[in-house]
mmCIF file of C-alpha atoms and ligand atoms in Angstrom:
data_model
loop_
_atom_site.group_PDB
_atom_site.id
_atom_site.type_symbol
_atom_site.label_atom_id
_atom_site.label_comp_id
_atom_site.label_asym_id
_atom_site.label_seq_id
_atom_site.Cartn_x
_atom_site.Cartn_y
_atom_site.Cartn_z
ATOM 1 C CA MET O 114 -11.884 9.644 -13.288
ATOM 2 C CA SER O 115 -11.845 7.642 -16.703
ATOM 3 C CA ASP O 116 -10.819 3.766 -15.888
ATOM 4 C CA LYS O 117 -7.951 4.363 -18.495
ATOM 5 C CA GLU O 118 -6.404 7.044 -15.690
ATOM 6 C CA LEU O 119 -6.784 4.347 -12.639
ATOM 7 C CA ARG O 120 -4.431 2.147 -11.997
ATOM 8 C CA VAL O 121 -5.266 0.627 -9.078
ATOM 9 C CA SER O 122 -8.556 -0.718 -8.427
ATOM 10 C CA LYS O 123 -10.815 1.159 -6.087
ATOM 11 C CA ILE O 124 -11.415 -0.768 -2.893
ATOM 12 C CA ARG O 125 -14.361 -1.502 -1.241
ATOM 13 C CA ASN O 126 -13.688 -1.246 2.879
ATOM 14 C CA GLY O 127 -10.463 0.259 4.025
ATOM 15 C CA THR O 128 -8.390 3.415 3.665
ATOM 16 C CA VAL O 129 -6.307 4.857 0.641
ATOM 17 C CA ILE O 130 -3.531 6.699 1.461
ATOM 18 C CA ASP O 131 -3.342 8.739 -1.087
ATOM 19 C CA HIS O 132 -0.310 11.803 -2.888
ATOM 20 C CA VAL O 133 2.400 9.840 -0.721
ATOM 21 C CA THR O 134 5.547 11.333 -1.872
ATOM 22 C CA ALA O 135 7.000 9.567 -4.526
ATOM 23 C CA GLY O 136 9.508 6.827 -3.597
ATOM 24 C CA GLN O 137 7.880 6.296 0.013
ATOM 25 C CA ALA O 138 5.408 3.392 -0.516
ATOM 26 C CA LEU O 139 7.208 1.018 1.195
ATOM 27 C CA ASN O 140 8.102 2.986 4.133
ATOM 28 C CA VAL O 141 4.156 3.728 4.665
ATOM 29 C CA LEU O 142 3.585 0.251 4.674
ATOM 30 C CA ALA O 143 6.557 -0.548 7.368
ATOM 31 C CA VAL O 144 5.104 2.169 8.848
ATOM 32 C CA LEU O 145 1.520 0.164 8.767
ATOM 33 C CA GLY O 146 4.008 -3.177 9.717
ATOM 34 C CA ILE O 147 2.483 -4.581 6.567
ATOM 35 C CA ASP O 148 5.234 -7.165 5.101
ATOM 36 C CA GLY O 149 2.126 -9.483 3.518
ATOM 37 C CA SER O 150 2.326 -12.102 6.407
ATOM 38 C CA GLY O 151 -0.841 -10.202 8.119
ATOM 39 C CA GLY O 152 -3.356 -11.325 4.855
ATOM 40 C CA GLU O 153 -4.652 -8.117 4.710
ATOM 41 C CA SER O 154 -5.194 -7.201 0.663
ATOM 42 C CA VAL O 155 -3.114 -4.038 -0.357
ATOM 43 C CA SER O 156 -2.568 -2.370 -3.492
ATOM 44 C CA ILE O 157 0.305 -0.179 -3.912
ATOM 45 C CA GLY O 158 0.773 2.298 -7.082
ATOM 46 C CA MET O 159 4.871 3.787 -7.101
ATOM 47 C CA ASN O 160 5.372 6.665 -9.328
ATOM 48 C CA VAL O 161 2.158 7.120 -11.313
ATOM 49 C CA PRO O 162 1.454 10.785 -12.818
ATOM 50 C CA SER O 163 -0.337 12.978 -10.139
ATOM 51 C CA GLY O 164 -2.149 16.066 -11.076
ATOM 52 C CA LYS O 165 -0.727 17.852 -14.732
ATOM 53 C CA VAL O 166 3.167 17.183 -13.273
ATOM 54 C CA GLY O 167 4.475 15.290 -11.129
ATOM 55 C CA GLN O 168 4.329 11.194 -9.777
ATOM 56 C CA LYS O 169 3.026 10.144 -6.529
ATOM 57 C CA ASP O 170 2.631 6.935 -4.654
ATOM 58 C CA VAL O 171 -0.541 5.244 -3.730
ATOM 59 C CA VAL O 172 -1.339 2.612 -1.172
ATOM 60 C CA LYS O 173 -4.565 0.870 -0.514
ATOM 61 C CA VAL O 174 -5.246 -1.178 2.601
ATOM 62 C CA GLU O 175 -8.790 -2.973 2.506
ATOM 63 C CA GLY O 176 -10.446 -3.577 5.918
ATOM 64 C CA ARG O 177 -7.940 -1.113 7.961
ATOM 65 C CA GLU O 178 -7.886 2.208 9.796
ATOM 66 C CA LEU O 179 -4.961 3.749 10.575
ATOM 67 C CA SER O 180 -3.883 4.604 14.445
ATOM 68 C CA GLN O 181 -3.018 8.700 15.129
ATOM 69 C CA SER O 182 0.925 7.403 15.777
ATOM 70 C CA GLU O 183 1.163 5.786 12.032
ATOM 71 C CA VAL O 184 -0.530 9.069 10.359
ATOM 72 C CA ASP O 185 1.987 10.783 12.876
ATOM 73 C CA VAL O 186 4.894 9.139 11.538
ATOM 74 C CA ILE O 187 3.356 9.220 7.805
ATOM 75 C CA SER O 188 3.313 12.842 8.143
ATOM 76 C CA LEU O 189 6.864 12.667 8.513
ATOM 77 C CA ILE O 190 7.773 10.445 5.697
ATOM 78 C CA ALA O 191 5.105 11.753 3.341
ATOM 79 C CA PRO O 192 3.993 15.146 4.440
ATOM 80 C CA GLN O 193 1.346 15.538 1.553
ATOM 81 C CA ALA O 194 -0.505 12.528 2.074
ATOM 82 C CA THR O 195 -4.454 12.099 2.179
ATOM 83 C CA ILE O 196 -6.006 9.632 4.099
ATOM 84 C CA ASN O 197 -9.110 8.333 2.791
ATOM 85 C CA ILE O 198 -11.364 6.247 4.763
ATOM 86 C CA ILE O 199 -13.479 3.951 2.666
ATOM 87 C CA ARG O 200 -17.058 2.350 2.947
ATOM 88 C CA ASP O 201 -18.375 0.119 1.274
ATOM 89 C CA PHE O 202 -17.026 2.280 -1.871
ATOM 90 C CA ASP O 203 -17.652 5.558 -1.128
ATOM 91 C CA VAL O 204 -14.762 8.327 0.541
ATOM 92 C CA VAL O 205 -16.434 9.089 3.679
ATOM 93 C CA GLU O 206 -13.352 10.668 5.162
ATOM 94 C CA LYS O 207 -10.355 12.387 3.375
ATOM 95 C CA ASN O 208 -7.857 14.452 5.993
ATOM 96 C CA ARG O 209 -4.587 15.478 5.004
ATOM 97 C CA VAL O 210 -1.732 14.248 7.136
ATOM 98 C CA GLU O 211 -0.918 16.897 9.578
ATOM 99 C CA ARG O 212 2.810 17.434 11.222
ATOM 100 C CA THR O 213 2.750 17.042 15.026
ATOM 101 C CA ASP O 214 5.339 18.099 17.657
ATOM 102 C CA SER O 215 5.844 14.508 18.906
ATOM 103 C CA VAL O 216 5.374 10.502 17.468
ATOM 104 C CA THR O 217 5.293 7.703 19.982
ATOM 105 C CA GLY O 218 5.649 4.137 18.902
ATOM 106 C CA ILE O 219 6.966 2.801 15.595
ATOM 107 C CA LEU O 220 10.026 4.148 15.257
ATOM 108 C CA VAL O 221 13.327 3.710 17.269
ATOM 109 C CA CYS O 222 15.921 4.864 18.564
ATOM 110 C CA PRO O 223 19.131 4.602 17.252
ATOM 111 C CA ASN O 224 21.332 4.836 20.551
ATOM 112 C CA HIS O 225 21.575 0.990 21.664
ATOM 113 C CA ASN O 226 21.796 2.372 25.092
ATOM 114 C CA CYS O 227 18.616 4.261 25.040
ATOM 115 C CA ILE O 228 16.184 2.781 27.787
ATOM 116 C CA THR O 229 13.549 2.233 24.613
ATOM 117 C CA ASN O 230 16.006 -0.234 23.533
ATOM 118 C CA ALA O 231 16.422 -1.873 27.390
ATOM 119 C CA ASP O 232 13.831 -4.587 26.664
ATOM 120 C CA GLU O 233 11.735 -2.450 29.432
ATOM 121 C CA PRO O 234 8.271 -1.670 28.436
ATOM 122 C CA VAL O 235 8.865 1.882 27.130
ATOM 123 C CA LYS O 236 6.986 2.753 23.846
ATOM 124 C CA THR O 237 9.590 5.040 22.082
ATOM 125 C CA ALA O 238 8.718 9.066 21.706
ATOM 126 C CA PHE O 239 10.355 11.279 19.527
ATOM 127 C CA GLU O 240 9.828 15.500 19.824
ATOM 128 C CA VAL O 241 9.163 16.309 16.124
ATOM 129 C CA LEU O 242 12.008 19.205 14.723
ATOM 130 C CA ASP O 243 12.425 21.025 11.234
ATOM 131 C CA ASP O 244 14.766 18.894 10.464
ATOM 132 C CA GLY O 245 14.241 15.642 11.851
ATOM 133 C CA VAL O 246 13.296 13.817 15.485
ATOM 134 C CA ARG O 247 14.746 13.805 18.867
ATOM 135 C CA CYS O 248 14.427 10.683 21.008
ATOM 136 C CA SER O 249 12.291 11.973 24.151
ATOM 137 C CA TYR O 250 14.595 9.864 26.808
ATOM 138 C CA CYS O 251 17.798 10.336 25.526
ATOM 139 C CA ASP O 252 18.104 13.437 22.952
ATOM 140 C CA THR O 253 19.653 11.581 19.682
ATOM 141 C CA ILE O 254 18.704 13.227 16.725
ATOM 142 C CA VAL O 255 17.253 10.978 13.689
ATOM 143 C CA ARG O 256 17.314 12.916 10.722
ATOM 144 C CA GLU O 257 14.853 14.081 8.278
ATOM 145 C CA GLU O 258 16.263 11.926 5.624
ATOM 146 C CA ASP O 259 16.892 9.285 8.299
ATOM 147 C CA VAL O 260 13.390 8.913 9.165
ATOM 148 C CA ALA O 261 12.570 5.729 7.084
ATOM 149 C CA GLU O 262 15.272 3.912 8.373
ATOM 150 C CA HIS O 263 14.424 3.960 12.000
ATOM 151 C CA ILE O 264 10.574 2.418 11.521
ATOM 152 C CA ASP O 265 10.198 -0.695 13.894
ATOM 153 C CA ALA O 266 10.518 -3.745 11.600
ATOM 154 C CA ARG O 267 8.046 -5.236 14.078
ATOM 155 C CA GLY O 268 5.439 -2.779 12.960
ATOM 156 C CA ALA O 269 4.723 -2.473 16.899
ATOM 157 C CA GLY O 270 3.384 1.463 17.988
HETATM 158 N N1 CTP P 554 -10.273 5.229 -4.162
HETATM 159 C C1 CTP P 554 -10.281 4.020 -4.020
HETATM 160 N N2 CTP P 554 -11.345 3.408 -3.870
HETATM 161 C C2 CTP P 554 -13.087 4.216 -3.623
HETATM 162 C C3 CTP P 554 -12.548 4.957 -3.518
HETATM 163 C C4 CTP P 554 -11.615 6.206 -3.793
HETATM 164 O O1 CTP P 554 -9.076 3.264 -4.171
HETATM 165 N N3 CTP P 554 -13.730 2.528 -3.526
HETATM 166 C C5 CTP P 554 -9.126 5.946 -4.453
HETATM 167 C C6 CTP P 554 -8.930 6.793 -5.624
HETATM 168 O O2 CTP P 554 -8.978 5.868 -6.204
HETATM 169 C C7 CTP P 554 -8.249 8.079 -5.069
HETATM 170 C C8 CTP P 554 -8.138 7.953 -3.310
HETATM 171 O O3 CTP P 554 -9.095 7.069 -2.966
HETATM 172 O O4 CTP P 554 -6.513 8.010 -5.201
HETATM 173 C C9 CTP P 554 -9.566 9.452 -3.065
HETATM 174 O O5 CTP P 554 -10.651 9.232 -3.828
HETATM 175 P P1 CTP P 554 -11.380 10.327 -4.136
HETATM 176 O O6 CTP P 554 -11.494 11.177 -2.984
HETATM 177 O O7 CTP P 554 -12.860 10.103 -4.990
HETATM 178 O O8 CTP P 554 -10.311 10.915 -5.422
HETATM 179 P P2 CTP P 554 -9.875 12.308 -5.886
HETATM 180 O O9 CTP P 554 -10.730 13.361 -6.120
HETATM 181 O O10 CTP P 554 -9.049 12.338 -7.217
HETATM 182 O O11 CTP P 554 -9.243 12.727 -4.677
HETATM 183 P P3 CTP P 554 -8.148 13.891 -3.797
HETATM 184 O O12 CTP P 554 -9.019 15.321 -4.185
HETATM 185 O O13 CTP P 554 -7.578 13.955 -2.496
HETATM 186 O O14 CTP P 554 -6.747 13.935 -5.182
HETATM 187 ZN ZN1 ZN P 555 16.617 7.081 22.622
#
């Protein structure tokens, strides 16, 4: 790739979340619990050209790898994303996110009476459906287009 095409600088060590659905970069950051207060170096590209047609978002986080739970939730909001692990400027691992049967943590249940909202030490768990997710504790359904609104603001997970 020529420097002309490179919108966001390469990183030395960390994770590049690439091919993110255009418009979803800030939701990816929310999944990672990144709001700038943690001091991580983060670069974001939004609506950058991808391939011959189309646009994508890209999120680059220095010095951090992702947990499986984080990758699982990213697969819901950016099904085409690739997770690239960077070490000493090289891509040492590249994986497409895969849709999973369930996600734990990170998402919050919209049902205020759900046990997961009761100050109990219970981690959230959702079954993944074709068009959304269903709370494993109370069966409340969050539709696919609403998933991003139910990311835990504290970034716990
Ligand atoms: N990247 C980066 N810093 C590095 C190496 C790579 O930010 N030190 C970024 C690239 O800019 C790209 C992504 O990580 O967005 C994947 O890099 P690479 O595999 O080299 O790019 P492509 O071959 O274009 O990836 P793909 O085939 O997944 O589209
Ligand atoms: Zn619930």
